[in-house]
Tab-separated table of C-alpha atoms in Angstrom:
chain	number	residue	atom	x	y	z
M	1	MET	CA	104.620	46.530	77.961
M	2	SER	CA	105.325	47.970	74.692
M	3	ALA	CA	102.032	47.203	72.859
M	4	MET	CA	100.750	48.614	75.992
M	5	ASN	CA	102.239	52.036	76.114
M	6	GLU	CA	101.744	52.088	72.360
M	7	ASP	CA	97.475	52.108	72.852
M	8	GLU	CA	97.930	55.003	75.500
M	9	LYS	CA	99.877	56.790	72.914
M	10	ARG	CA	97.676	56.665	70.828
M	11	TRP	CA	95.033	57.680	72.512
M	12	LYS	CA	95.028	61.812	73.725
M	13	PHE	CA	93.861	64.756	75.677
M	14	ALA	CA	92.079	66.365	72.599
M	15	GLN	CA	90.325	69.423	74.569
M	16	CYS	CA	88.751	70.761	78.681
M	17	PHE	CA	86.533	73.106	79.150
M	18	GLY	CA	85.817	74.471	82.618
M	19	ASP	CA	87.926	77.127	83.876
M	20	LYS	CA	88.565	77.077	87.496
M	21	GLY	CA	91.653	74.097	88.021
M	22	ASP	CA	91.870	74.526	92.423
M	23	SER	CA	89.609	72.423	93.656
M	24	ASP	CA	89.077	74.911	96.198
M	25	ASP	CA	87.495	77.277	93.942
M	26	ILE	CA	84.730	75.186	92.459
M	27	THR	CA	81.394	75.444	93.530
M	28	GLU	CA	78.940	72.669	93.855
M	29	ALA	CA	76.504	73.339	91.710
M	30	ASP	CA	79.873	73.547	88.681
M	31	ILE	CA	79.983	70.183	89.947
M	32	ILE	CA	79.179	68.108	86.520
M	33	SER	CA	76.397	65.023	86.991
M	34	SER	CA	76.067	63.559	83.279
M	35	VAL	CA	77.463	64.375	80.390
M	36	GLU	CA	75.557	62.911	76.493
M	37	PHE	CA	76.764	62.482	73.835
M	38	ASP	CA	73.642	63.253	70.764
M	39	HIS	CA	72.703	60.190	67.662
M	40	THR	CA	75.375	61.284	65.703
M	41	GLY	CA	78.343	62.359	67.311
M	42	ASP	CA	77.937	66.863	66.154
M	43	TYR	CA	75.947	67.674	70.530
M	44	LEU	CA	77.377	66.671	73.296
M	45	ALA	CA	74.851	68.217	76.763
M	46	THR	CA	76.291	68.016	80.125
M	47	GLY	CA	74.680	68.761	82.845
M	48	ASP	CA	75.327	69.966	86.338
M	49	LYS	CA	74.705	69.986	90.025
M	50	GLY	CA	73.943	73.800	89.621
M	51	GLY	CA	70.239	72.549	86.783
M	52	ARG	CA	71.909	74.098	83.749
M	53	VAL	CA	72.318	71.877	80.307
M	54	VAL	CA	75.148	73.220	78.788
M	55	LEU	CA	75.246	72.387	75.051
M	56	PHE	CA	79.089	71.427	72.479
M	57	GLU	CA	78.606	70.859	68.530
M	58	ARG	CA	81.208	69.161	67.114
M	59	ASN	CA	83.870	72.676	64.598
M	60	ASP	CA	83.758	70.110	61.603
M	61	GLY	CA	86.508	73.830	60.511
M	62	LYS	CA	89.545	71.890	62.793
M	63	LYS	CA	90.635	69.259	62.077
M	64	GLY	CA	90.735	66.516	64.466
M	65	CYS	CA	88.242	66.854	67.442
M	66	GLU	CA	87.059	69.953	68.508
M	67	TYR	CA	83.949	70.924	70.467
M	68	ARG	CA	83.149	74.763	70.446
M	69	PHE	CA	81.180	75.050	72.854
M	70	HIS	CA	76.505	75.579	71.297
M	71	THR	CA	74.859	77.285	74.895
M	72	GLU	CA	73.285	76.362	77.681
M	73	PHE	CA	70.229	77.309	79.503
M	74	GLN	CA	68.598	76.919	83.194
M	75	SER	CA	67.405	73.397	83.145
M	76	HIS	CA	66.002	72.695	86.681
M	77	GLU	CA	65.594	75.015	89.958
M	78	PRO	CA	64.928	73.952	93.323
M	79	GLU	CA	61.669	73.290	93.836
M	80	PHE	CA	59.948	71.947	97.083
M	81	ASP	CA	57.800	69.469	97.760
M	82	TYR	CA	55.082	70.723	100.728
M	83	LEU	CA	53.465	67.104	100.701
M	84	LYS	CA	55.821	65.593	101.681
M	85	SER	CA	58.973	69.103	104.085
M	86	LEU	CA	61.800	68.183	101.367
M	87	GLU	CA	63.548	70.671	98.984
M	88	ILE	CA	63.447	69.341	95.509
M	89	GLU	CA	67.430	69.832	94.487
M	90	GLU	CA	67.884	70.939	91.029
M	91	LYS	CA	70.609	68.616	89.932
M	92	ILE	CA	70.517	67.255	86.662
M	93	ASN	CA	70.301	63.112	87.413
M	94	LYS	CA	70.684	62.003	82.800
M	95	ILE	CA	69.511	63.637	79.515
M	96	LYS	CA	69.562	62.028	76.804
M	97	TRP	CA	68.026	63.048	73.747
M	98	CYS	CA	65.906	62.107	70.393
M	99	ARG	CA	66.933	61.655	67.645
M	100	ARG	CA	66.107	64.878	64.221
M	101	THR	CA	63.996	64.737	62.498
M	102	ASN	CA	64.443	68.893	61.574
M	103	SER	CA	66.686	70.966	62.612
M	104	ALA	CA	65.375	71.883	65.949
M	105	HIS	CA	67.120	69.557	68.920
M	106	PHE	CA	64.835	67.404	71.062
M	107	LEU	CA	66.830	66.480	74.273
M	108	LEU	CA	64.954	65.331	78.099
M	109	SER	CA	67.181	66.484	80.946
M	110	THR	CA	64.967	64.927	84.574
M	111	ASN	CA	66.068	65.792	87.524
M	112	ASP	CA	64.541	63.732	90.947
M	113	LYS	CA	60.912	63.998	90.326
M	114	THR	CA	61.072	66.401	87.743
M	115	ILE	CA	61.102	65.731	83.281
M	116	LYS	CA	61.434	68.387	81.339
M	117	LEU	CA	61.710	67.688	76.945
M	118	TRP	CA	63.735	70.945	75.365
M	119	LYS	CA	63.791	71.952	71.705
M	120	VAL	CA	66.696	73.466	71.006
M	121	PHE	CA	66.978	76.307	67.686
M	122	GLU	CA	68.046	78.969	65.666
M	123	ARG	CA	66.149	81.625	66.064
M	124	ASN	CA	66.552	84.652	63.682
M	125	ILE	CA	66.228	88.040	65.041
M	126	ARG	CA	64.391	91.118	62.399
M	127	VAL	CA	64.500	94.340	62.886
M	128	ALA	CA	62.437	97.592	61.452
M	129	GLN	CA	64.526	99.441	60.302
M	130	GLU	CA	64.039	103.568	60.231
M	131	TYR	CA	62.220	105.024	57.438
M	132	ASP	CA	63.954	105.850	54.199
M	133	ASN	CA	62.885	109.074	53.605
M	134	ASN	CA	62.952	108.350	49.889
M	135	VAL	CA	60.278	105.799	49.948
M	136	THR	CA	56.901	107.659	48.961
M	137	ALA	CA	54.147	107.105	51.435
M	138	ARG	CA	51.526	104.217	50.491
M	139	ASN	CA	48.134	105.356	51.293
M	140	GLY	CA	49.507	107.447	53.381
M	141	LEU	CA	51.877	104.948	55.563
M	142	PHE	CA	55.260	104.543	56.432
M	143	ILE	CA	56.861	101.288	55.282
M	144	PRO	CA	59.492	99.774	57.720
M	145	LYS	CA	62.484	97.990	56.617
M	146	ILE	CA	62.973	94.414	58.288
M	147	SER	CA	66.175	93.601	58.029
M	148	HIS	CA	68.270	90.571	58.806
M	149	GLN	CA	70.102	91.229	61.952
M	150	ASP	CA	71.552	88.222	64.106
M	151	SER	CA	71.157	84.516	65.170
M	152	ILE	CA	70.724	82.936	68.424
M	153	VAL	CA	70.124	79.889	70.435
M	154	ALA	CA	66.830	79.992	72.234
M	155	ALA	CA	65.221	76.582	74.469
M	156	ILE	CA	62.002	76.347	75.243
M	157	PRO	CA	60.808	73.724	77.222
M	158	ARG	CA	58.433	71.860	74.846
M	159	ARG	CA	56.593	69.539	77.851
M	160	ILE	CA	56.729	69.239	81.643
M	161	TYR	CA	56.077	65.762	82.499
M	162	VAL	CA	55.439	66.100	86.468
M	163	ASN	CA	53.914	63.715	89.427
M	164	ALA	CA	54.878	60.559	88.574
M	165	HIS	CA	57.470	59.259	90.748
M	166	ALA	CA	57.250	58.819	94.695
M	167	TYR	CA	61.480	58.350	94.621
M	168	HIS	CA	64.311	59.687	93.217
M	169	ILE	CA	64.048	59.836	89.646
M	170	ASN	CA	68.068	57.558	89.140
M	171	SER	CA	67.416	56.937	84.211
M	172	ILE	CA	65.290	57.317	81.578
M	173	SER	CA	65.636	56.490	78.163
M	174	VAL	CA	63.827	57.095	74.806
M	175	ASN	CA	62.928	53.937	72.864
M	176	SER	CA	63.560	53.406	69.030
M	177	ASP	CA	59.796	53.958	67.988
M	178	SER	CA	61.309	57.621	69.082
M	179	GLU	CA	57.905	58.188	70.059
M	180	THR	CA	57.789	57.041	74.120
M	181	TYR	CA	60.296	57.180	76.623
M	182	LEU	CA	61.524	55.600	80.456
M	183	SER	CA	62.193	57.215	83.559
M	184	ALA	CA	62.854	54.653	86.891
M	185	ASP	CA	62.607	55.980	90.797
M	186	ASP	CA	64.019	53.703	93.627
M	187	LEU	CA	60.841	51.286	93.320
M	188	ARG	CA	58.642	51.969	90.467
M	189	ILE	CA	60.070	52.335	85.745
M	190	ASN	CA	57.550	54.313	84.383
M	191	LEU	CA	56.788	54.715	80.197
M	192	TRP	CA	55.874	57.786	78.934
M	193	ASN	CA	54.567	59.167	75.863
M	194	LEU	CA	56.717	61.872	74.216
M	195	ASP	CA	53.127	63.572	72.949
M	196	ILE	CA	51.855	63.509	76.467
M	197	SER	CA	52.968	65.385	79.650
M	198	GLU	CA	49.796	64.141	81.517
M	199	GLN	CA	49.649	60.721	81.779
M	200	SER	CA	52.376	57.355	82.663
M	201	PHE	CA	51.731	54.046	81.864
M	202	ASN	CA	53.671	51.683	85.505
M	203	ILE	CA	55.076	49.012	83.501
M	204	VAL	CA	58.527	47.662	87.013
M	205	ASP	CA	56.145	47.396	90.226
M	206	ILE	CA	58.578	46.381	93.181
M	207	LYS	CA	57.881	48.109	95.686
M	208	PRO	CA	56.212	45.556	98.299
M	209	ALA	CA	52.929	46.038	100.460
M	210	ASN	CA	54.559	46.534	103.687
M	211	MET	CA	57.833	48.431	102.871
M	212	GLU	CA	59.325	47.236	105.808
M	213	GLU	CA	60.091	44.114	104.054
M	214	LEU	CA	61.723	45.944	101.349
M	215	THR	CA	64.978	44.499	99.661
M	216	GLU	CA	66.350	45.692	96.617
M	217	VAL	CA	65.803	48.662	94.550
M	218	ILE	CA	66.223	50.459	91.240
M	219	THR	CA	69.356	51.359	90.435
M	220	ALA	CA	69.167	51.689	86.337
M	221	ALA	CA	67.007	50.993	83.391
M	222	GLU	CA	67.159	50.798	79.610
M	223	PHE	CA	66.169	50.534	76.280
M	224	HIS	CA	67.039	47.208	73.863
M	225	PRO	CA	68.704	49.797	71.033
M	226	GLN	CA	67.171	47.740	67.610
M	227	GLN	CA	63.332	45.935	69.604
M	228	CYS	CA	61.176	48.520	70.814
M	229	ASN	CA	59.634	46.473	73.460
M	230	LEU	CA	61.717	45.266	75.085
M	231	LEU	CA	63.912	46.390	77.895
M	232	MET	CA	66.852	45.992	81.040
M	233	TYR	CA	66.796	47.763	84.417
M	234	SER	CA	68.923	46.532	87.907
M	235	SER	CA	69.179	46.583	91.141
M	236	SER	CA	71.162	46.775	94.322
M	237	LYS	CA	71.032	42.932	94.405
M	238	GLY	CA	73.256	43.101	91.741
M	239	THR	CA	70.504	41.909	89.550
M	240	VAL	CA	69.674	43.028	85.474
M	241	LYS	CA	66.417	41.845	84.625
M	242	LEU	CA	65.712	41.655	80.793
M	243	ALA	CA	61.657	42.077	80.763
M	244	ASP	CA	59.449	42.502	77.434
M	245	MET	CA	56.247	45.005	76.957
M	246	ARG	CA	54.770	42.566	75.375
M	247	GLU	CA	53.993	39.685	77.940
M	248	SER	CA	52.812	41.659	80.703
M	249	ALA	CA	51.010	45.252	81.375
M	250	LEU	CA	54.045	44.553	84.824
M	251	CYS	CA	56.255	43.084	82.882
M	252	ASP	CA	58.927	42.566	85.891
M	253	GLN	CA	56.752	39.092	86.278
M	254	ASN	CA	58.410	37.310	83.515
M	255	ALA	CA	61.930	38.840	82.768
M	256	LYS	CA	65.195	37.262	82.280
M	257	VAL	CA	67.573	37.370	85.316
M	258	PHE	CA	72.076	38.192	84.789
M	259	GLU	CA	72.773	37.993	87.906
M	260	ALA	CA	76.665	36.657	88.956
M	261	TYR	CA	76.424	34.175	92.531
M	262	GLU	CA	79.557	34.903	94.807
M	263	ASP	CA	81.409	31.990	96.645
M	264	PRO	CA	80.508	31.653	99.837
M	265	SER	CA	83.790	31.728	100.472
M	266	ASN	CA	84.477	36.196	100.147
M	267	ARG	CA	81.611	36.683	101.634
M	268	SER	CA	81.792	40.027	103.172
M	269	PHE	CA	79.349	42.489	105.588
M	270	PHE	CA	80.088	44.696	102.524
M	271	SER	CA	79.721	41.779	99.659
M	272	GLU	CA	76.170	43.504	99.268
M	273	ILE	CA	77.049	46.633	98.865
M	274	ILE	CA	79.984	45.897	96.250
M	275	SER	CA	77.475	43.473	94.336
M	276	SER	CA	74.732	46.724	93.578
M	277	ILE	CA	75.099	47.795	90.450
M	278	SER	CA	75.716	50.787	89.681
M	279	ASP	CA	75.323	51.234	85.771
M	280	VAL	CA	73.518	49.263	83.034
M	281	LYS	CA	73.990	49.482	79.286
M	282	PHE	CA	72.420	47.322	76.423
M	283	SER	CA	75.445	47.610	72.674
M	284	PRO	CA	75.104	49.442	69.687
M	285	ASP	CA	74.079	46.091	68.232
M	286	GLY	CA	71.541	45.223	71.839
M	287	ARG	CA	73.266	41.742	71.774
M	288	TYR	CA	75.308	41.894	74.983
M	289	ILE	CA	74.447	44.320	78.116
M	290	LEU	CA	77.280	45.243	80.540
M	291	ALA	CA	76.236	46.091	84.110
M	292	ARG	CA	79.521	47.500	86.251
M	293	ASP	CA	79.337	47.184	90.555
M	294	TYR	CA	81.392	48.632	92.659
M	295	LEU	CA	84.155	46.136	91.958
M	296	THR	CA	83.668	44.734	88.199
M	297	LEU	CA	82.303	45.098	85.456
M	298	LYS	CA	80.241	42.508	83.064
M	299	ILE	CA	79.440	41.233	80.216
M	300	TRP	CA	76.093	39.487	79.357
M	301	ASP	CA	75.054	38.063	76.133
M	302	ILE	CA	71.080	38.433	76.353
M	303	ASN	CA	71.136	35.007	75.145
M	304	MET	CA	72.562	33.176	77.886
M	305	GLU	CA	72.405	34.116	81.599
M	306	SER	CA	73.787	31.320	83.497
M	307	LYS	CA	77.454	33.229	83.825
M	308	PRO	CA	78.686	36.484	82.794
M	309	VAL	CA	80.627	36.232	79.307
M	310	GLN	CA	83.327	38.221	80.487
M	311	THR	CA	84.261	39.601	84.189
M	312	ILE	CA	87.067	42.582	84.578
M	313	ASN	CA	88.182	43.125	87.501
M	314	ILE	CA	87.634	47.019	88.672
M	315	ASN	CA	90.008	48.557	91.960
M	316	ASP	CA	91.461	45.569	93.100
M	317	ASN	CA	94.134	47.002	95.271
M	318	LEU	CA	90.631	48.557	97.307
M	319	ARG	CA	89.517	44.971	98.130
M	320	SER	CA	91.812	45.795	101.555
M	321	ASN	CA	90.066	48.719	101.998
M	322	LEU	CA	86.442	48.672	102.445
M	323	CYS	CA	85.603	49.415	105.746
M	324	ASP	CA	87.744	53.090	104.839
M	325	LEU	CA	85.668	53.508	102.202
M	326	TYR	CA	82.534	52.196	103.528
M	327	GLU	CA	83.203	54.885	106.268
M	328	ASN	CA	83.828	57.238	103.596
M	329	ASP	CA	81.190	57.083	102.129
M	330	CYS	CA	82.983	56.361	98.363
M	331	ILE	CA	81.747	52.761	98.681
M	332	PHE	CA	77.629	53.328	97.464
M	333	ASP	CA	79.507	56.149	94.183
M	334	LYS	CA	77.096	55.326	91.224
M	335	PHE	CA	80.475	54.870	88.251
M	336	GLU	CA	78.935	54.807	84.279
M	337	CYS	CA	80.065	52.113	82.479
M	338	MET	CA	79.510	52.319	78.564
M	339	PHE	CA	80.468	50.494	74.658
M	340	SER	CA	81.840	52.094	72.828
M	341	GLY	CA	80.733	53.192	69.114
M	342	ASP	CA	81.219	49.729	67.427
M	343	GLY	CA	80.707	48.063	70.793
M	344	GLU	CA	84.634	46.109	70.439
M	345	SER	CA	85.857	48.176	73.524
M	346	VAL	CA	84.340	49.892	76.594
M	347	MET	CA	84.984	51.598	79.433
M	348	THR	CA	84.259	52.811	83.476
M	349	GLY	CA	85.298	55.693	85.936
M	350	SER	CA	87.690	54.954	88.361
M	351	TYR	CA	89.140	57.502	90.689
M	352	SER	CA	91.321	60.644	91.012
M	353	ASN	CA	90.141	60.701	88.253
M	354	ASN	CA	91.379	58.182	86.163
M	355	PHE	CA	89.024	56.008	83.589
M	356	SER	CA	89.582	52.967	81.933
M	357	ILE	CA	89.698	51.218	78.118
M	358	TYR	CA	88.980	47.488	78.417
M	359	SER	CA	89.214	45.752	74.683
M	360	ARG	CA	86.544	43.112	74.461
M	361	GLU	CA	89.246	41.377	72.828
M	362	THR	CA	92.608	41.049	74.067
M	363	ARG	CA	91.550	41.668	77.832
M	364	ASP	CA	93.956	44.630	77.700
M	365	GLU	CA	93.278	47.274	79.671
M	366	ILE	CA	94.235	51.468	78.519
M	367	PRO	CA	94.576	53.819	81.857
M	368	LEU	CA	93.944	56.870	81.259
M	369	GLN	CA	93.775	60.007	83.528
M	370	ALA	CA	91.803	63.388	83.649
M	371	ASP	CA	93.510	65.891	85.409
M	372	LYS	CA	94.627	68.967	84.373
M	373	SER	CA	97.614	68.960	86.920
M	374	ALA	CA	98.975	65.559	85.214
M	375	PHE	CA	99.047	67.227	81.994
M	376	LYS	CA	101.368	70.136	83.410
M	377	ALA	CA	103.116	66.840	85.375
M	378	LYS	CA	103.816	65.398	82.355
M	379	ARG	CA	104.411	68.828	80.243
M	380	LEU	CA	107.498	69.335	82.795
M	381	GLY	CA	108.479	66.592	82.587
M	382	SER	CA	107.405	65.537	87.340
M	383	ALA	CA	108.007	62.400	89.000
M	384	LYS	CA	105.073	62.767	90.383
M	385	ASN	CA	102.072	60.493	88.795
M	386	LYS	CA	105.039	57.850	87.833
M	387	LEU	CA	103.482	54.417	87.397
M	388	THR	CA	105.450	50.821	87.980
M	389	LEU	CA	104.851	47.418	87.531
M	390	GLY	CA	103.282	45.575	90.595
M	391	ARG	CA	103.748	41.569	91.006
M	392	ASN	CA	101.641	40.098	88.776
M	393	GLY	CA	102.822	42.473	86.586
M	394	LYS	CA	100.418	44.930	85.574
M	395	ARG	CA	100.442	48.288	86.804
M	396	GLU	CA	99.641	50.080	90.117
M	397	ASP	CA	99.857	53.409	90.970
M	398	VAL	CA	102.295	55.412	93.585
M	399	ASP	CA	101.200	58.240	94.615
M	400	PRO	CA	98.425	57.307	97.227
M	401	VAL	CA	93.863	57.025	96.060
M	402	ASP	CA	92.727	60.249	95.481
M	403	PHE	CA	88.665	59.717	96.451
M	404	GLY	CA	87.674	62.889	96.548
M	405	LYS	CA	88.021	63.365	92.504
M	406	LYS	CA	86.325	60.058	90.971
M	407	ILE	CA	84.868	59.749	87.361
M	408	LEU	CA	81.547	58.816	87.794
M	409	HIS	CA	80.534	60.420	84.212
M	410	ALA	CA	81.272	59.482	81.035
M	411	SER	CA	79.745	59.595	77.470
M	412	TRP	CA	81.262	57.294	74.282
M	413	HIS	CA	80.810	58.960	70.713
M	414	PRO	CA	78.364	56.740	68.897
M	415	ARG	CA	80.906	56.527	65.999
M	416	ASP	CA	84.599	57.767	66.499
M	417	ASN	CA	86.364	57.071	69.341
M	418	ILE	CA	85.835	59.716	71.623
M	419	ILE	CA	85.396	60.110	74.605
M	420	ALA	CA	84.038	63.059	76.661
M	421	VAL	CA	84.636	62.480	80.691
M	422	ALA	CA	83.134	64.368	83.642
M	423	ALA	CA	85.843	65.520	86.347
M	424	THR	CA	83.987	67.768	89.136
M	425	ASN	CA	83.273	70.370	87.197
M	426	ASN	CA	85.779	70.194	84.296
M	427	LEU	CA	85.079	68.101	80.748
M	428	PHE	CA	87.416	66.448	78.872
M	429	ILE	CA	87.753	65.268	75.723
M	430	PHE	CA	90.217	62.180	74.838
M	431	ALA	CA	90.080	61.193	71.217
M	432	GLU	CA	91.953	58.040	69.197
């Protein structure tokens, strides 16, 4: 336990953005639904259920890790699909940064149906001053003096990609070629050129001829970080497929399949639901795949389909409560997962605003909590939130699990050990 405590002490709560402390005050629109560092880690974006995108920039003038507000803009508005009589929420499902090539930033944001490419840049405001009486007129014209007054950060939509998805978009991923990106919904994955908004190519299609025969849906998709022809996608059946766009136009036929088989003696009514993969990520070097289902994290070597190289159990204490979790719909929560910048650690969230970092080498767990009340309790020396050792020597929470507080969205800095975590309407930053 002493080593574990040392690990936890290394990770410190650095910052929190979000002013409302009490959950009663939070409106649905304020809830953060996406978090993403850019490729340098100097900028951080969040999207919320109200369709807003907020950008933060690293404050280099400060020692240690500190971010400050950069700009905010309304990315998506609520829409109405008149053909299907459906409301389309403004909620931001995903944000992905494009690699920076000039002084402007470009990022993609999407709701259920519409993807937008935003350009964010500094714009100088110049004003014409009054005529100077001492300046003689030139050809009878007085020339006003133009002077720089201020700089503002502006955001404009450069491209809007629409009408390509019949179902809700769950993923977008920018390719390593910096020219193309993919967007995935429940049944299809489309390939886009960033410069062309009116045309996309369907590269994966799992829609059956008869929808009554539908057995699985696509849950997440991502491009390989280095090889622009490779992509992977996960499904509700607990599989991850690695596909090569060079093999065929529809690349779901000859894909590598990564699937962990369950012991038949452990099967239950909930087996299929909890085996659904909510998120997949490549390691920074592209060699490994991290997949999160409801109760485990699995790490796969892309060269070995037979079994995962590592399986980490999450939420083990919830195994006996699957009935209750099914009743309150928590069993369908979609937790994200991520690798550290060096690929040595992985991270994912849980309930009661808890999240954990796992070392791939030592297999140790570092449990952390993104909760203002927990920090207050620590400062006041409260006995609340104490942890005890369980029968197996692992830590166990004394407090009951709070299913209303969950860490679904987070992002790991690409170079440093800095983690941005969304906890309801608050953005927490932790640093090692």
